[in-house]
Structure formats: C-alpha cells, structure tokens
Coordinates of N, CA, C and O and ligand atoms in Angstrom, one line a residue:
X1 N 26.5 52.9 -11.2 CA 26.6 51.4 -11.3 C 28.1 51.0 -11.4 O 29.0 51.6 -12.0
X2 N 28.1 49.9 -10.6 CA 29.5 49.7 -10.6 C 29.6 48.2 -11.0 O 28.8 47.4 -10.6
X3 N 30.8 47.8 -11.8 CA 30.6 46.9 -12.5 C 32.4 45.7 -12.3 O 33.6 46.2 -12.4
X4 N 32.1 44.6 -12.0 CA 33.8 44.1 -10.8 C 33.3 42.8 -11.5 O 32.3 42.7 -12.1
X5 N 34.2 41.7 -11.3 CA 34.4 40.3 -11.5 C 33.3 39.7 -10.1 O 33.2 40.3 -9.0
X6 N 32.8 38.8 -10.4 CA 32.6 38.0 -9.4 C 32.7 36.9 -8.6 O 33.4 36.0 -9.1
X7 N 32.3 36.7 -7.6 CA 33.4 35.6 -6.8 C 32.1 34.3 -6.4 O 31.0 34.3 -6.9
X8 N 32.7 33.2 -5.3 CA 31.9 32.4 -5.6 C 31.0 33.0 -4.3 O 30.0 32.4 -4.1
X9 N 31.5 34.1 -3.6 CA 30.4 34.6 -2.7 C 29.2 35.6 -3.2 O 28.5 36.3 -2.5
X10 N 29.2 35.6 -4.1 CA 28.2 36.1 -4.7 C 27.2 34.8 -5.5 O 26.3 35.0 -6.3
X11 N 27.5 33.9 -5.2 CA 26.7 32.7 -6.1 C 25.3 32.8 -6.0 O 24.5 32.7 -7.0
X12 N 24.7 33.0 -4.3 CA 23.3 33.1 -4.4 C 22.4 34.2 -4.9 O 21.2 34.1 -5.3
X13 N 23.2 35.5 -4.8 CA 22.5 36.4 -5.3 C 22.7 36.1 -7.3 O 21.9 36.6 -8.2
X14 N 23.5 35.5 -7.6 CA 23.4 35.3 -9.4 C 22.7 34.4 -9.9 O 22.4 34.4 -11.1
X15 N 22.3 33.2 -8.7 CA 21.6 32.3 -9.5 C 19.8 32.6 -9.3 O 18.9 32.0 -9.9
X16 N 19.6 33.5 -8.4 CA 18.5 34.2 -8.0 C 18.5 35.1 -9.5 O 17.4 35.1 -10.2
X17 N 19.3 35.6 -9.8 CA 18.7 37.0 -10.8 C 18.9 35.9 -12.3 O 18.2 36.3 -13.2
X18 N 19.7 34.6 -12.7 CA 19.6 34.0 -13.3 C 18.5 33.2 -13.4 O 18.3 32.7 -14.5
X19 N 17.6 33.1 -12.4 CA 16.0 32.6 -12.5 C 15.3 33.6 -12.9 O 14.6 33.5 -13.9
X20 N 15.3 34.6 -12.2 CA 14.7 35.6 -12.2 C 14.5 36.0 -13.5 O 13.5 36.6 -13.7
X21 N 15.5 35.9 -14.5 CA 15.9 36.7 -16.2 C 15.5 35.1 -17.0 O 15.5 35.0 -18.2
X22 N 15.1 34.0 -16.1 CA 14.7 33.0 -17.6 C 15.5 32.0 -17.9 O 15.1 31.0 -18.4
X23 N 16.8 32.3 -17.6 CA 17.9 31.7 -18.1 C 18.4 30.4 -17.6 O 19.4 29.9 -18.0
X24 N 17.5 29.7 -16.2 CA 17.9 28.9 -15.7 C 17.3 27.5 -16.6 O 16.3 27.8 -17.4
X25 N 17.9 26.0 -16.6 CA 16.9 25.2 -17.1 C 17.3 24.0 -16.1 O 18.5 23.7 -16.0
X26 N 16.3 23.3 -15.4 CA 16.3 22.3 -14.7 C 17.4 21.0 -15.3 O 18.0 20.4 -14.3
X27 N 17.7 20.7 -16.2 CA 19.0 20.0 -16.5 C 20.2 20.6 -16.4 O 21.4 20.1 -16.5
X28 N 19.8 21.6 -16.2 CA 21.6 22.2 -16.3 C 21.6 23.2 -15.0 O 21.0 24.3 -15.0
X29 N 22.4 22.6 -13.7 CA 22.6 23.4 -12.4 C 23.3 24.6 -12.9 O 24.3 24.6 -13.7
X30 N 22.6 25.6 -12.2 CA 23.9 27.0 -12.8 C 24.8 27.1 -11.7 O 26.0 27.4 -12.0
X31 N 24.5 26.8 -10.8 CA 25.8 26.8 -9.6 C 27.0 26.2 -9.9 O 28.1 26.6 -9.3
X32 N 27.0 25.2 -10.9 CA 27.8 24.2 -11.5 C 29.0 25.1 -12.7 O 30.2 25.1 -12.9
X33 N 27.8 25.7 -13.3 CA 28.3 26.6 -14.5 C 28.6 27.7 -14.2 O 29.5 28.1 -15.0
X34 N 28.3 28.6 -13.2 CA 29.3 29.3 -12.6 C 30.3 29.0 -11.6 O 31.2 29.8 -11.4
X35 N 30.4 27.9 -11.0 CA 31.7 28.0 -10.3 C 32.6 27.9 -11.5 O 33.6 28.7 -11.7
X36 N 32.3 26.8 -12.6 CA 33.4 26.2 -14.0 C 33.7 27.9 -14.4 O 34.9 28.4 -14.5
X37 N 32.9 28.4 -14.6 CA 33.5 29.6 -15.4 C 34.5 30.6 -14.5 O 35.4 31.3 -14.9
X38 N 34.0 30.6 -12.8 CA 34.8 31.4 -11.9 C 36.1 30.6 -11.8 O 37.0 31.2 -11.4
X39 N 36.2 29.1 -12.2 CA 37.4 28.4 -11.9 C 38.2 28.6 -12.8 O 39.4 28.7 -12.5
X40 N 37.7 28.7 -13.9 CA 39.0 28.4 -15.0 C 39.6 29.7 -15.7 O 39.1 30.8 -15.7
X41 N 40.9 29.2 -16.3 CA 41.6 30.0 -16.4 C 41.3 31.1 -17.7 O 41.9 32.2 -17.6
X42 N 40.4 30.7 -18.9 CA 39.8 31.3 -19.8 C 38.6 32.1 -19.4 O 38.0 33.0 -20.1
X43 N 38.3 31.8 -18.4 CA 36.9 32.5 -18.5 C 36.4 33.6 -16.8 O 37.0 33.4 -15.7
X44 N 35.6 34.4 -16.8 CA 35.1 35.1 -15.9 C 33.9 35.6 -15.9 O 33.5 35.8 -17.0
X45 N 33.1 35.9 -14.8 CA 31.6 36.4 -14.8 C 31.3 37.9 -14.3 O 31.3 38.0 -13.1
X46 N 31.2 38.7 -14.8 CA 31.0 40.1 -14.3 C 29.8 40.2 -13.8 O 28.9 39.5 -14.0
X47 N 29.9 41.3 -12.9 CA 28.5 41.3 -12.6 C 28.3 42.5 -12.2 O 29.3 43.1 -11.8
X48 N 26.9 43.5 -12.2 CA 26.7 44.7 -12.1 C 26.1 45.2 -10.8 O 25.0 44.9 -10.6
X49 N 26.8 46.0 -9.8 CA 25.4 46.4 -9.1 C 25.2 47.9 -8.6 O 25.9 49.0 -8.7
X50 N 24.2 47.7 -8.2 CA 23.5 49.0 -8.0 C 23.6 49.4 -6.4 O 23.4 48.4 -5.7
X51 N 23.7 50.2 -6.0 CA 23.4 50.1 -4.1 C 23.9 49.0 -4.2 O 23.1 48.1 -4.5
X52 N 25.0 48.6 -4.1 CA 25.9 47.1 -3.6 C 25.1 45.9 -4.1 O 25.6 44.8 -4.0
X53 N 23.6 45.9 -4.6 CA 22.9 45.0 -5.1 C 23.7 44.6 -6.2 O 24.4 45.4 -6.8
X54 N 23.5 43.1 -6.6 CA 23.6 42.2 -7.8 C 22.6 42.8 -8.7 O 21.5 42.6 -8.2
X55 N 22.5 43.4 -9.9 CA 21.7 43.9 -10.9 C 21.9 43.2 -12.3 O 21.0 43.2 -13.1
X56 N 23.0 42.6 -12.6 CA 23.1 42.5 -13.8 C 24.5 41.2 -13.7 O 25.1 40.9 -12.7
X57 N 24.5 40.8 -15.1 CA 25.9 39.7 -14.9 C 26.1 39.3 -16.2 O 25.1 39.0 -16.9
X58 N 27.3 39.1 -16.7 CA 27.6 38.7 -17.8 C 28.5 37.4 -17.5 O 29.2 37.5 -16.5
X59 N 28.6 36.3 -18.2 CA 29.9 35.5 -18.4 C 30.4 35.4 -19.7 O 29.7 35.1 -20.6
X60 N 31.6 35.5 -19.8 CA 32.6 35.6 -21.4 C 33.5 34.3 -20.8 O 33.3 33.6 -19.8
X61 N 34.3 34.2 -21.8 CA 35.3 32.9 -22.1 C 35.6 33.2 -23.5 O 35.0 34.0 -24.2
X62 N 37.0 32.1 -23.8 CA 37.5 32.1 -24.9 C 37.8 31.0 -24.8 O 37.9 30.3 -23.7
X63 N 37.9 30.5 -26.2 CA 38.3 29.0 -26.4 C 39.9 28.6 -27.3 O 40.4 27.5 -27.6
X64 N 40.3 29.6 -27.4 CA 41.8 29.9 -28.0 C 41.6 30.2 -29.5 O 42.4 30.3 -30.4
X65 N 39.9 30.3 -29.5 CA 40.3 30.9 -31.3 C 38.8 31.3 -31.5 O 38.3 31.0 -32.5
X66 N 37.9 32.2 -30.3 CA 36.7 32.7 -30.5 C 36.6 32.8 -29.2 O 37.2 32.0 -28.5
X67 N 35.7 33.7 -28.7 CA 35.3 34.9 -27.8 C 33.9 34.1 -27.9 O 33.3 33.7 -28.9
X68 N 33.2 33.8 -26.0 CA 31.6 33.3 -26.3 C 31.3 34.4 -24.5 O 32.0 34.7 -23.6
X69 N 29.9 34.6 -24.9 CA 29.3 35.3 -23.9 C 27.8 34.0 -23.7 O 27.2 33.2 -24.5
X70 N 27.9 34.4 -22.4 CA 26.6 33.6 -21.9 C 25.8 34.2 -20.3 O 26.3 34.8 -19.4
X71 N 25.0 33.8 -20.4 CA 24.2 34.3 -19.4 C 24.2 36.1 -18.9 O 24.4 36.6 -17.8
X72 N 24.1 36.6 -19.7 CA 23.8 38.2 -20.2 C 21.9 38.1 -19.0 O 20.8 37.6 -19.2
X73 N 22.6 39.0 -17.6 CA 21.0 39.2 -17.4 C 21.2 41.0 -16.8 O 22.3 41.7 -16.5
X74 N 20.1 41.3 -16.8 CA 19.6 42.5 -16.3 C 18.6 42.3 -15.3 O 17.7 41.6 -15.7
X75 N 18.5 42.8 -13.7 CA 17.0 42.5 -13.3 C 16.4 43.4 -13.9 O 16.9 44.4 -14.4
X76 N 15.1 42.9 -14.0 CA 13.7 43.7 -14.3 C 13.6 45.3 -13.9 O 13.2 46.3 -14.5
X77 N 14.0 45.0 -12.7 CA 13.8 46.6 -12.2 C 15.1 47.8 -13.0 O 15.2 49.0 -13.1
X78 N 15.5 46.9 -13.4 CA 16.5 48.1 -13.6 C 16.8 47.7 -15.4 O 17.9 48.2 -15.9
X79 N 15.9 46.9 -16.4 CA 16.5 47.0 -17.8 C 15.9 48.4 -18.2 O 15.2 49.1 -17.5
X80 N 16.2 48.8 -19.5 CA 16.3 50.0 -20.4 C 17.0 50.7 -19.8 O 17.1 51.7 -20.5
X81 N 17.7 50.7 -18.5 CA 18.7 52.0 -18.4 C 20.8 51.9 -18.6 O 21.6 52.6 -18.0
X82 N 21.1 50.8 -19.7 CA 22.0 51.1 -20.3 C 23.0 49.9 -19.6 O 24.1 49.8 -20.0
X83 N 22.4 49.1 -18.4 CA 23.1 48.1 -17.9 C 23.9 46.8 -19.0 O 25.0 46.4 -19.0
X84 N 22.9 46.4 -19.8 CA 22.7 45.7 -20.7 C 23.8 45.9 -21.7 O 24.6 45.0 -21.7
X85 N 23.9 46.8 -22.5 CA 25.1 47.4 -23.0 C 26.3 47.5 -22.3 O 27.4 47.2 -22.7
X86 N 25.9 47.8 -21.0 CA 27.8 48.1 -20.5 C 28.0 47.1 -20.2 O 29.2 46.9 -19.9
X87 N 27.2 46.0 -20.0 CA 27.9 44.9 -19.4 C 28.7 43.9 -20.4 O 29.8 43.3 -20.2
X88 N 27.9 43.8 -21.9 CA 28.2 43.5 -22.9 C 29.7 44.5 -23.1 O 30.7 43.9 -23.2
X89 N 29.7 45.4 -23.2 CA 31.2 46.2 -23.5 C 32.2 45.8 -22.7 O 33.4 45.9 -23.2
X90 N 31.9 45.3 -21.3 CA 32.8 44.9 -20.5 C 33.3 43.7 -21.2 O 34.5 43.6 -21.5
X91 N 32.4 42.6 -21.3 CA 32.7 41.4 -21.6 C 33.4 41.2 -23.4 O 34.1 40.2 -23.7
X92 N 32.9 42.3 -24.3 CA 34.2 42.7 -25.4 C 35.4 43.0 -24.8 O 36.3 42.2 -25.1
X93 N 35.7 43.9 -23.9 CA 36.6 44.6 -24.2 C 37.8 43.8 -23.0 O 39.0 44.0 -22.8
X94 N 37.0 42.9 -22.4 CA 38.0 41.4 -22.0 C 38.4 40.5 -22.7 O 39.5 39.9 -22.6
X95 N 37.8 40.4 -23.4 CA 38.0 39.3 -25.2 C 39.1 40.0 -25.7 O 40.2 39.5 -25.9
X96 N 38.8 41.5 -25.9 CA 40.0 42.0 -27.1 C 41.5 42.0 -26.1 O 42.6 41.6 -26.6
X97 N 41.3 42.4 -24.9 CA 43.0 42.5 -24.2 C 43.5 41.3 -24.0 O 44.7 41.3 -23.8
X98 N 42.5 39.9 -24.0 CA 43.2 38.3 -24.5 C 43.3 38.7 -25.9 O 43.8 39.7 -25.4
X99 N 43.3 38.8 -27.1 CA 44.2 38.6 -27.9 C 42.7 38.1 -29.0 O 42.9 37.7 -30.1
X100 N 41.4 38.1 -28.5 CA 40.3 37.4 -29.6 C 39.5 38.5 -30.4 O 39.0 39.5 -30.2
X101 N 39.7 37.8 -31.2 CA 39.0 38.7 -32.8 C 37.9 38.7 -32.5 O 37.6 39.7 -31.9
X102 N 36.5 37.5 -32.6 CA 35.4 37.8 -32.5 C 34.9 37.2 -31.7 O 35.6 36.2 -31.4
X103 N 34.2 37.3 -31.2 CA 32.9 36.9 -30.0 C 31.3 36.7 -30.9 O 30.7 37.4 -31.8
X104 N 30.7 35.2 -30.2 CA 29.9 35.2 -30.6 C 28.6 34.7 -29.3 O 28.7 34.7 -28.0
X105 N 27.8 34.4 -30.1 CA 26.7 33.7 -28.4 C 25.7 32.9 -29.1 O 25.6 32.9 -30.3
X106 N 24.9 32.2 -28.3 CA 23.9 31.1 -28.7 C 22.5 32.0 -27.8 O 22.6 32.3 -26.6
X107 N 21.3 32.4 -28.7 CA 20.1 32.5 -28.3 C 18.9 31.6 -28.5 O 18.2 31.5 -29.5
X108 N 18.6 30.8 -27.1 CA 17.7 30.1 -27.1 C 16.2 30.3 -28.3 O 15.4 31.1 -28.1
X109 N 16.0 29.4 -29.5 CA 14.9 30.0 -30.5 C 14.0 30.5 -29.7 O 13.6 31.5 -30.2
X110 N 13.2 30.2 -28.5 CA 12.5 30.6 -27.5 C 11.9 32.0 -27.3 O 10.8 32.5 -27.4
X111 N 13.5 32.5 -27.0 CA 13.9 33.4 -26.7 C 14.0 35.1 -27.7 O 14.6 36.1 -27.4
X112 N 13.1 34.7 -28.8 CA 12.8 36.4 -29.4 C 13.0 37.6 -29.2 O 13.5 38.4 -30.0
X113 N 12.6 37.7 -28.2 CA 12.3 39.4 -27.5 C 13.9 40.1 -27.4 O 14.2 41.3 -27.4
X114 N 14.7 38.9 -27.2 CA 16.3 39.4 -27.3 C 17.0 39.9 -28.3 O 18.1 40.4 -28.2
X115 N 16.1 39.6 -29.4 CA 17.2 39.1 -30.6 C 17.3 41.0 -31.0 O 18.1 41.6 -31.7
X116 N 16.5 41.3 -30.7 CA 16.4 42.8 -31.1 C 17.6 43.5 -30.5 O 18.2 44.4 -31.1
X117 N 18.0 43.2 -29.3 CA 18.3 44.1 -28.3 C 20.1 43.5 -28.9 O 21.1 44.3 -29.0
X118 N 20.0 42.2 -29.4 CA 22.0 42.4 -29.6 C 21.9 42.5 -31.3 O 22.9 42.5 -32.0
X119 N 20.6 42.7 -32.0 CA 20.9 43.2 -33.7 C 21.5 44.5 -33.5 O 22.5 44.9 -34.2
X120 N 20.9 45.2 -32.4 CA 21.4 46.9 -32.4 C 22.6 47.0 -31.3 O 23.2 48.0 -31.1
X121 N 23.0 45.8 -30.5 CA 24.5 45.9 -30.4 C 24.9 45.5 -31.5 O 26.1 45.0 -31.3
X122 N 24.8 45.3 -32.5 CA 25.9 44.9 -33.8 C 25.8 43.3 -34.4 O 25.7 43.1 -35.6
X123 N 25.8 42.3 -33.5 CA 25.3 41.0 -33.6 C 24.5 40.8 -34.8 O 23.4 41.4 -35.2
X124 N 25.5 39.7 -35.6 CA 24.5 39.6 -36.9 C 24.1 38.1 -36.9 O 25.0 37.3 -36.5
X125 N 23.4 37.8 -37.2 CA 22.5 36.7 -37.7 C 23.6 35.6 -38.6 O 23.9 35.8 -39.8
X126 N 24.3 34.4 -37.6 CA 26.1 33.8 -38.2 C 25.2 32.5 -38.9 O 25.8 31.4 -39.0
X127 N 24.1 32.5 -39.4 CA 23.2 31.9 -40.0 C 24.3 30.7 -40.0 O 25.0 30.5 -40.9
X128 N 24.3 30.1 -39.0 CA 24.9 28.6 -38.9 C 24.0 27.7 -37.8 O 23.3 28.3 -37.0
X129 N 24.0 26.2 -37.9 CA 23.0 25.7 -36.9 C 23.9 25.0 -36.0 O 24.8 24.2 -36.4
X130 N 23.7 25.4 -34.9 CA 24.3 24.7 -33.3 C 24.1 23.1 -33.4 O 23.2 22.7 -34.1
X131 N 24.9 22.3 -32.7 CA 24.7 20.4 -32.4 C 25.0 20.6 -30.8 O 25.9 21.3 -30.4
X132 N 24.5 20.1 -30.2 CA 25.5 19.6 -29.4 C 25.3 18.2 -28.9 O 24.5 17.5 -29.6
X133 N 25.9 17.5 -27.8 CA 26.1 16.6 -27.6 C 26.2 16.3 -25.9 O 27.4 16.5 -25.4
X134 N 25.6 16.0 -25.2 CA 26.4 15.7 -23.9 C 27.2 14.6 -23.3 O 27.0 13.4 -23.5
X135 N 28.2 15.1 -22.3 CA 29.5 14.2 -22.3 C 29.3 13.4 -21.1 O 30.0 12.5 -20.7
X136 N 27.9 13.8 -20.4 CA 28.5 12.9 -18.7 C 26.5 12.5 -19.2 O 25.8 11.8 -18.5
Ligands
COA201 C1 18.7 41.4 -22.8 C2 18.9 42.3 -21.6 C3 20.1 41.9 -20.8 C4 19.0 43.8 -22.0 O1 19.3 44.5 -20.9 P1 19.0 46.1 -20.7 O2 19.8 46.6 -19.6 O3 17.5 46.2 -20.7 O4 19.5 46.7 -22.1 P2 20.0 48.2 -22.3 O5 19.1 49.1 -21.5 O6 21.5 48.2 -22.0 O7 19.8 48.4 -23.8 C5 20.8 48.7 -24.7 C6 20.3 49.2 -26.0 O8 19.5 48.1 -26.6 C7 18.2 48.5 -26.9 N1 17.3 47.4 -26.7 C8 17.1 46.8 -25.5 N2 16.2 45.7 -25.7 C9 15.9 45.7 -27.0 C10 15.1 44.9 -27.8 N3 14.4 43.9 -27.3 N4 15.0 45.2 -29.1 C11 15.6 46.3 -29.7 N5 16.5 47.1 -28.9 C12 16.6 46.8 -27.6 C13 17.9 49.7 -25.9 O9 16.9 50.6 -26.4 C14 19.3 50.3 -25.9 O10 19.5 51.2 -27.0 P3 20.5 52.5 -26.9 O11 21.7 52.0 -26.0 O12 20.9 52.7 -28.3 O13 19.8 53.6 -26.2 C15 17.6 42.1 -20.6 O14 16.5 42.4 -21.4 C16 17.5 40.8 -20.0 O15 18.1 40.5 -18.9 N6 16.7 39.9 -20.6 C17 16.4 38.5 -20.0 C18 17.6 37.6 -20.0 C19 18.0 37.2 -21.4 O16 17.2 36.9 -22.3 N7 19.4 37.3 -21.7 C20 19.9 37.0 -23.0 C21 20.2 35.5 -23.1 S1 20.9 35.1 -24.7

C-alpha cells in the first residue's frame, strides 16, 4: 500500500469512496471541502492505494494551535487490514513536523461503530460539546 498526498485529479475517485464510507451529507458538497483543504496552505488530504486504486484517505489541518483530522475512510474491501491506522499515523506525524501538540476530531453521535476503532488508537473521550454555526 502506498500512501502520497492527493491532488484535485483524484477528486472523483475520493468523493466515490467518501459516499461509499457514509461520510457524505447532502448539505455539505465534499468536492467543495476537498478542493478548500487541497487549497490551503494548513491543510492536506492523503490518500491510500492499493493496485494504483484509491482505498483509503485521510484529511488533517491545523488551525495555529490544534491538529484536526476529518474524513478518515477505508473502502470496505480492504478495512481490518491496518489501512486505517496508517493512514491516521500519516496524518499525526504531519501535525507533529508543523510544530502541533495535539490533534483532535469530531464523530458524528450516529456514528458508534467508530468510536471503538480510535479509543484503541488512543483517542480519549474530550467530553466537551461541539456548536457550530454557519457562515454563508
Ligand atoms: C474507521 C475506519 C477508517 C477503520 O479503518 P480500518 O482500515 O478498518 O482500520 P484498521 O484495520 O487500521 O484497524 C486498526 C486497529 O483498530 C482496530 N479496530 C478497527 N475498528 C475497530 C472498532 N470498531 N472497534 C475497536 N477496534 C477497532 C483494529 O482491530 C486494529 O487493531 P490493531 O492495529 O491493534 O490490530 C473504517 O472502518 C471506515 O472507513 N469506516 C467508515 C468511515 C468512518 O466512519 N470514518 C470515521 C469518521 S469520524
């Protein structure tokens, strides 16, 4: 498995495995949210593949004083074999060579079945409650 930054020519195969893993929601275009993250200067989307296939993808960012991961997917065919993990190590160990202490992430309450898989990467329960707000 080989694991590289991705570009905006990879867009269709990410927002394909981003449906595919759940993570898409009709208000919010991901094509939109991946180019912003391939654009800017804090942030990048890794992505994993297999046979030159798109398998997996992470996006990290920093905000100048915390480390955030989002859209963590694996396809189906290929979770429990350790993709999951490395992709997550990738996206630490870009946080730590910027200069960020901790990294944290937002799990949809929905979303359960996950919560196991980052307690045993280390992820602890920051028992604080999310707001948000939208700007446009
Ligand atoms: C979450 C996800 C990325 C995990 O990917 P994966 O490639 O299957 O995970 P890995 O094989 O790397 O698993 C890493 C470790 O976590 C463990 N693990 C995986 N899922 C787990 C779970 N639900 N509960 C407990 N442990 C779990 C594995 O046993 C493995 O342990 P080990 O490394 O000590 O042997 C994958 O299930 C996925 O794409 N889910 C849908 C999208 C999603 O919900 N993303 C998160 C949004 S917040």
């Amino acid at each position: 498995m080989r694991i590289s930054h991705l570009t905006s020519a990879d867009t269709e195969a990410v927002i394909s495995l981003w449906h595919q893993a759940g993570l898409t929601r009709p208000w919010n275009p991901p094509e939109r949210d991946l180019q912003r993250a391939l654009d800017g200067d804090t942030s990048t989307v890794f992505g994993g593949f297999v046979d030159e296939r798109l398998v997996g993808t992470v996006m990290v960012g920093e905000d100048g004083h915390r480390g955030w991961i989002y859209y963590l997917a694996v396809d189906e065919s290929q979770r429990g074999t350790g993709l999951g993990r490395q992709l997550m190590t990738v996206a630490e160990d870009w946080l730590r060579q910027r200069g960020a202490v901790k990294v944290q992430l937002m799990v949809r309450s929905a979303n359960e079945a996950v919560l196991g898989f980052y307690d045993h990467l280390g992820y602890e329960d920051a028992d604080v409650q999310v707001r948000s707000k939208w700007l446009v």
